[in-house]
One Martini backbone bead per residue (centre of mass of N, CA, C, O) as a GRO file, in nm:
protein
  306
    1MET     BB    1  10.601  11.412   6.810
    2SER     BB    2  10.397  11.370   7.050
    3THR     BB    3  10.293  11.462   7.346
    4LEU     BB    4  10.300  11.348   7.649
    5PRO     BB    5  10.111  11.260   7.889
    6THR     BB    6  10.078  11.470   8.186
    7PHE     BB    7  10.076  11.424   8.544
    8ASP     BB    8  10.014  11.565   8.814
    9ALA     BB    9   9.975  11.529   9.141
   10ALA     BB   10   9.663  11.534   9.147
   11ALA     BB   11   9.616  11.345   8.902
   12THR     BB   12   9.775  11.105   9.009
   13ALA     BB   13   9.608  11.055   9.265
   14ARG     BB   14   9.336  10.994   9.112
   15LEU     BB   15   9.462  10.720   8.981
   16LEU     BB   16   9.541  10.614   9.299
   17ASP     BB   17   9.383  10.390   9.444
   18PHE     BB   18   9.424  10.213   9.729
   19ALA     BB   19   9.274   9.950   9.671
   20SER     BB   20   9.406   9.906   9.392
   21LEU     BB   21   9.697   9.902   9.491
   22ILE     BB   22   9.684   9.652   9.671
   23GLU     BB   23   9.612   9.457   9.445
   24ALA     BB   24   9.865   9.515   9.268
   25LEU     BB   25  10.080   9.448   9.486
   26THR     BB   26  10.006   9.156   9.529
   27HIS     BB   27  10.072   9.067   9.242
   28ALA     BB   28  10.368   9.178   9.234
   29ALA     BB   29  10.487   9.005   9.462
   30HIS     BB   30  10.464   8.739   9.305
   31GLU     BB   31  10.624   8.825   9.054
   32LEU     BB   32  10.891   8.893   9.191
   33GLU     BB   33  10.945   8.605   9.300
   34ALA     BB   34  10.914   8.475   8.995
   35GLY     BB   35  11.053   8.694   8.782
   36ALA     BB   36  10.831   8.879   8.618
   37ILE     BB   37  10.991   9.110   8.758
   38ARG     BB   38  11.221   9.359   8.670
   39SER     BB   39  11.420   9.490   8.963
   40PRO     BB   40  11.659   9.673   9.035
   41VAL     BB   41  11.859   9.821   9.223
   42ARG     BB   42  11.899  10.122   9.292
   43THR     BB   43  12.035  10.423   9.173
   44ALA     BB   44  12.284  10.633   9.333
   45VAL     BB   45  12.340  10.993   9.308
   46PRO     BB   46  12.516  11.234   9.420
   47LEU     BB   47  12.453  11.544   9.565
   48ALA     BB   48  12.440  11.831   9.678
   49ASP     BB   49  12.376  11.868  10.005
   50ASN     BB   50  12.287  11.554  10.052
   51GLY     BB   51  12.191  11.463   9.790
   52VAL     BB   52  11.981  11.256   9.558
   53LEU     BB   53  11.981  11.040   9.272
   54LEU     BB   54  11.711  10.829   9.154
   55SER     BB   55  11.706  10.504   8.989
   56MET     BB   56  11.391  10.318   8.879
   57PRO     BB   57  11.353  10.031   8.720
   58ALA     BB   58  11.093   9.837   8.535
   59ALA     BB   59  10.974   9.502   8.419
   60ALA     BB   60  10.723   9.356   8.211
   61SER     BB   61  10.516   9.222   7.975
   62ASP     BB   62  10.321   9.498   7.976
   63VAL     BB   63  10.535   9.687   8.142
   64ALA     BB   64  10.739   9.990   8.163
   65ILE     BB   65  10.962  10.166   8.396
   66HIS     BB   66  11.077  10.509   8.506
   67LYS     BB   67  11.227  10.636   8.794
   68LEU     BB   68  11.307  10.990   8.863
   69VAL     BB   69  11.466  11.111   9.160
   70SER     BB   70  11.494  11.372   9.403
   71VAL     BB   71  11.679  11.418   9.722
   72CYS     BB   72  11.666  11.735   9.919
   73PRO     BB   73  11.693  11.841  10.237
   74GLY     BB   74  11.779  12.151  10.187
   75ASN     BB   75  11.497  12.259  10.073
   76ALA     BB   76  11.354  12.348  10.330
   77ALA     BB   77  11.528  12.619  10.355
   78ARG     BB   78  11.407  12.705  10.049
   79ASN     BB   79  11.104  12.645  10.009
   80MET     BB   80  11.121  12.342   9.901
   81PRO     BB   81  11.094  12.053   9.783
   82THR     BB   82  11.251  11.750   9.849
   83ILE     BB   83  11.088  11.620   9.602
   84PHE     BB   84  11.160  11.509   9.272
   85GLY     BB   85  10.972  11.376   8.980
   86THR     BB   86  10.937  11.089   8.751
   87VAL     BB   87  10.716  10.867   8.555
   88THR     BB   88  10.775  10.643   8.298
   89VAL     BB   89  10.548  10.492   8.064
   90CYS     BB   90  10.562  10.171   7.900
   91ASP     BB   91  10.560   9.943   7.677
   92GLY     BB   92  10.651   9.604   7.719
   93VAL     BB   93  10.717   9.546   7.405
   94THR     BB   94  10.803   9.831   7.251
   95GLY     BB   95  10.875  10.088   7.454
   96ALA     BB   96  10.659  10.291   7.430
   97PRO     BB   97  10.565  10.581   7.531
   98GLU     BB   98  10.267  10.702   7.716
   99PHE     BB   99  10.333  10.834   8.014
  100ILE     BB  100  10.335  11.080   8.291
  101LEU     BB  101  10.423  11.089   8.630
  102ASP     BB  102  10.431  11.179   8.953
  103GLY     BB  103  10.676  11.075   9.157
  104PRO     BB  104  10.603  11.148   9.457
  105THR     BB  105  10.312  11.034   9.438
  106VAL     BB  106  10.377  10.747   9.372
  107THR     BB  107  10.552  10.695   9.618
  108GLY     BB  108  10.350  10.771   9.841
  109ARG     BB  109  10.108  10.579   9.763
  110ARG     BB  110  10.258  10.305   9.737
  111THR     BB  111  10.381  10.305  10.021
  112ALA     BB  112  10.116  10.319  10.179
  113ALA     BB  113   9.993  10.066  10.048
  114LEU     BB  114  10.215   9.871  10.147
  115SER     BB  115  10.158   9.913  10.443
  116MET     BB  116   9.860   9.810  10.423
  117LEU     BB  117   9.938   9.530  10.333
  118GLY     BB  118  10.081   9.460  10.596
  119VAL     BB  119   9.836   9.489  10.776
  120LYS     BB  120   9.659   9.271  10.640
  121TYR     BB  121   9.893   9.024  10.689
  122LEU     BB  122  10.027   9.105  10.999
  123TYR     BB  123   9.740   9.164  11.116
  124PRO     BB  124   9.464   9.005  11.280
  125ARG     BB  125   9.316   9.291  11.260
  126ALA     BB  126   9.147   9.570  11.277
  127PRO     BB  127   9.267   9.855  11.342
  128ARG     BB  128   9.222  10.123  11.598
  129GLY     BB  129   9.539  10.221  11.619
  130PHE     BB  130   9.750  10.486  11.499
  131LEU     BB  131  10.104  10.560  11.440
  132ILE     BB  132  10.272  10.847  11.321
  133ILE     BB  133  10.612  10.901  11.237
  134GLY     BB  134  10.590  11.203  11.118
  135THR     BB  135  10.537  11.526  10.900
  136GLY     BB  136  10.542  11.459  10.611
  137GLN     BB  137  10.443  11.343  10.309
  138GLN     BB  138  10.441  11.043  10.386
  139ALA     BB  139  10.252  11.082  10.625
  140ARG     BB  140  10.014  11.192  10.461
  141HIS     BB  141   9.966  10.937  10.294
  142HIS     BB  142   9.908  10.753  10.538
  143ALA     BB  143   9.664  10.901  10.645
  144ALA     BB  144   9.495  10.863  10.387
  145ALA     BB  145   9.495  10.552  10.388
  146ILE     BB  146   9.365  10.505  10.660
  147ALA     BB  147   9.104  10.669  10.612
  148ARG     BB  148   9.014  10.491  10.369
  149LEU     BB  149   9.048  10.183  10.508
  150TYR     BB  150   9.016  10.299  10.835
  151PRO     BB  151   8.777  10.510  10.937
  152SER     BB  152   8.753  10.414  11.260
  153ALA     BB  153   9.025  10.496  11.320
  154THR     BB  154   9.289  10.614  11.513
  155ILE     BB  155   9.506  10.901  11.466
  156PHE     BB  156   9.848  10.952  11.521
  157VAL     BB  157  10.112  11.202  11.584
  158ALA     BB  158  10.475  11.225  11.558
  159GLY     BB  159  10.714  11.474  11.636
  160LYS     BB  160  10.971  11.684  11.713
  161ALA     BB  161  10.723  11.876  11.774
  162LEU     BB  162  10.427  12.001  11.875
  163ALA     BB  163  10.392  12.198  11.637
  164SER     BB  164  10.415  11.982  11.410
  165GLU     BB  165  10.174  11.817  11.495
  166GLN     BB  166   9.956  12.040  11.474
  167ARG     BB  167  10.004  12.110  11.179
  168PHE     BB  168   9.933  11.833  11.070
  169CYS     BB  169   9.643  11.826  11.182
  170ASP     BB  170   9.546  12.076  11.029
  171GLU     BB  171   9.606  11.983  10.739
  172THR     BB  172   9.440  11.717  10.743
  173GLY     BB  173   9.173  11.851  10.828
  174HIS     BB  174   9.135  12.003  10.552
  175GLU     BB  175   9.104  11.692  10.420
  176GLY     BB  176   8.920  11.518  10.634
  177ILE     BB  177   9.147  11.433  10.853
  178ARG     BB  178   9.178  11.276  11.164
  179VAL     BB  179   9.433  11.401  11.382
  180LEU     BB  180   9.642  11.331  11.663
  181PRO     BB  181   9.833  11.429  11.909
  182THR     BB  182  10.069  11.307  12.145
  183ASN     BB  183  10.236  11.493  12.338
  184GLY     BB  184  10.482  11.269  12.396
  185THR     BB  185  10.267  11.017  12.393
  186ILE     BB  186  10.226  10.669  12.382
  187ALA     BB  187   9.980  10.477  12.343
  188ASP     BB  188   9.901  10.154  12.445
  189ASP     BB  189   9.661  10.106  12.204
  190ILE     BB  190   9.854  10.075  11.976
  191ASP     BB  191   9.870   9.874  11.683
  192VAL     BB  192  10.018  10.082  11.472
  193VAL     BB  193  10.345  10.159  11.355
  194MET     BB  194  10.461  10.445  11.156
  195THR     BB  195  10.759  10.523  10.986
  196ALA     BB  196  10.835  10.868  10.827
  197THR     BB  197  11.164  10.897  10.806
  198THR     BB  198  11.530  11.015  10.783
  199SER     BB  199  11.664  10.904  11.023
  200LYS     BB  200  11.975  10.823  11.185
  201THR     BB  201  11.798  10.778  11.439
  202PRO     BB  202  11.595  10.643  11.644
  203VAL     BB  203  11.223  10.689  11.690
  204TYR     BB  204  11.190  10.376  11.787
  205ASN     BB  205  11.225  10.195  12.127
  206GLU     BB  206  11.019  10.005  12.180
  207PRO     BB  207  10.914   9.722  12.269
  208ALA     BB  208  10.835   9.438  12.150
  209ARG     BB  209  10.499   9.343  12.022
  210ALA     BB  210  10.240   9.123  11.949
  211ASP     BB  211  10.013   9.381  11.946
  212ARG     BB  212  10.238   9.532  11.747
  213LEU     BB  213  10.288   9.689  11.451
  214ILE     BB  214  10.574   9.752  11.241
  215VAL     BB  215  10.632  10.029  11.004
  216ALA     BB  216  10.919  10.092  10.799
  217VAL     BB  217  10.974  10.369  10.542
  218GLY     BB  218  11.193  10.608  10.542
  219ALA     BB  219  11.453  10.454  10.551
  220PHE     BB  220  11.719  10.399  10.265
  221THR     BB  221  11.994  10.374  10.432
  222PRO     BB  222  12.259  10.240  10.611
  223ASP     BB  223  12.279  10.521  10.804
  224ALA     BB  224  11.971  10.462  10.862
  225ALA     BB  225  11.736  10.468  11.156
  226GLU     BB  226  11.412  10.415  11.318
  227ILE     BB  227  11.477  10.142  11.465
  228GLY     BB  228  11.565   9.979  11.723
  229PRO     BB  229  11.765   9.704  11.764
  230ASP     BB  230  11.603   9.548  11.979
  231THR     BB  231  11.336   9.552  11.825
  232VAL     BB  232  11.431   9.407  11.575
  233ARG     BB  233  11.544   9.139  11.711
  234ALA     BB  234  11.240   9.082  11.847
  235SER     BB  235  11.147   9.043  11.550
  236ARG     BB  236  10.958   8.965  11.280
  237VAL     BB  237  11.089   8.993  10.949
  238PHE     BB  238  10.986   9.204  10.683
  239VAL     BB  239  11.014   9.269  10.325
  240ASP     BB  240  10.983   9.407  10.008
  241ASP     BB  241  11.307   9.376   9.925
  242PHE     BB  242  11.567   9.179   9.968
  243ALA     BB  243  11.802   9.298   9.803
  244ALA     BB  244  11.763   9.595   9.893
  245ALA     BB  245  11.773   9.555  10.203
  246ARG     BB  246  12.074   9.450  10.213
  247GLU     BB  247  12.172   9.752  10.122
  248GLU     BB  248  11.948   9.978  10.276
  249ALA     BB  249  11.858   9.863  10.568
  250GLY     BB  250  11.961  10.013  10.846
  251ASP     BB  251  11.793   9.886  11.069
  252LEU     BB  252  11.906   9.592  11.007
  253LEU     BB  253  12.211   9.631  10.982
  254GLN     BB  254  12.258   9.765  11.269
  255ALA     BB  255  12.126   9.502  11.418
  256GLY     BB  256  12.232   9.232  11.297
  257ILE     BB  257  12.063   9.061  11.123
  258ASP     BB  258  11.920   8.756  11.042
  259TRP     BB  259  11.870   8.684  10.711
  260SER     BB  260  11.742   8.391  10.735
  261SER     BB  261  11.472   8.525  10.886
  262VAL     BB  262  11.399   8.684  10.641
  263GLN     BB  263  11.104   8.805  10.466
  264PRO     BB  264  10.895   8.847  10.227
  265ILE     BB  265  10.581   8.971  10.180
  266GLY     BB  266  10.485   8.730  10.000
  267ALA     BB  267  10.483   8.519  10.233
  268ALA     BB  268  10.237   8.648  10.387
  269ILE     BB  269  10.035   8.619  10.154
  270SER     BB  270  10.050   8.306  10.123
  271ALA     BB  271  10.114   8.296  10.453
  272ARG     BB  272  10.024   8.370  10.737
  273ALA     BB  273  10.138   8.496  11.001
  274PRO     BB  274  10.190   8.436  11.311
  275ALA     BB  275  10.070   8.469  11.604
  276ASN     BB  276  10.214   8.609  11.883
  277THR     BB  277  10.416   8.806  11.710
  278PRO     BB  278  10.646   9.020  11.649
  279MET     BB  279  10.619   9.277  11.394
  280LEU     BB  280  10.821   9.368  11.094
  281LEU     BB  281  10.811   9.619  10.840
  282LYS     BB  282  11.051   9.671  10.579
  283THR     BB  283  11.093   9.955  10.362
  284VAL     BB  284  11.277  10.080  10.049
  285GLY     BB  285  11.194  10.007   9.775
  286SER     BB  286  11.061   9.958   9.431
  287GLY     BB  287  10.998   9.931   9.099
  288ALA     BB  288  10.766   9.725   9.130
  289TRP     BB  289  10.570   9.927   9.275
  290ASP     BB  290  10.559  10.132   9.049
  291LEU     BB  291  10.446   9.943   8.839
  292ALA     BB  292  10.183   9.883   8.985
  293ALA     BB  293  10.085  10.177   8.984
  294CYS     BB  294  10.086  10.207   8.671
  295ARG     BB  295   9.861  10.005   8.623
  296VAL     BB  296   9.644  10.165   8.764
  297ALA     BB  297   9.666  10.418   8.590
  298ARG     BB  298   9.618  10.284   8.318
  299ALA     BB  299   9.331  10.180   8.382
  300ALA     BB  300   9.209  10.458   8.446
  301ILE     BB  301   9.260  10.585   8.169
  302ALA     BB  302   9.106  10.373   8.002
  303GLY     BB  303   8.831  10.417   8.146
  304ARG     BB  304   8.793  10.716   8.047
  305SER     BB  305   8.801  10.639   7.724
  306ASN     BB  306   8.532  10.439   7.727
   0.00000   0.00000   0.00000
């Protein structure tokens, strides 16, 4: 049996254009609601030192995928990446494996693209100011997505310390992305706040505002929450995957959210959410979004061979 084509982080990123990802995610959101994508809630297996092994399969009529990633917070002290993983892409009819993508890159770029999908449908105009809370890899992907899709917007970053903010700004600057440190102060004219941390306690407690969209993407376990409960309860809440959010969205669970009022992001795509209402998009991840990303990669690979 021949070796499967395997794409490293840089090659995977080149296959996943943000504009193409948003288009694929929009289509996948409708399919997920219609049951055309089968995507069970991820399986989590504990590892040593508070690590976790995550299994996320998904299948549609044309393609099937399996993402297997490990998240080990203790790796930071070992000078190792926090996340390792792969995504195996298979034919949807025969199940035959076709190629392998870098798991963390798929996760990072499709998560950032999903956030930008939320911006497109939950914010009434092109945002002029973004705040990213967090200075890790997921924050880097979000900065790249903003710069690609809203090049005239100003991007700020908030970290645990001023030094981490400046380091983030320097690193993104080397990639041609201009990011400014908050220096401990959130500007009043920020249109969109994006939280990309795994914090157990809220990193954003500002009052909910009708002129500011909140997108919370980092926390994905019931014991973790990035957004304060008062802010959650005062917002109209959308989620990426309803079933997964009910099990994993600590921000919402800890706030005691009324789940009858929560809607999937597909509802906002079908009919724009009303204006003058505080909006919160909470994402926990789904194999359906990985599948959408794999479709983009598959099309890009096919385009190269033609």
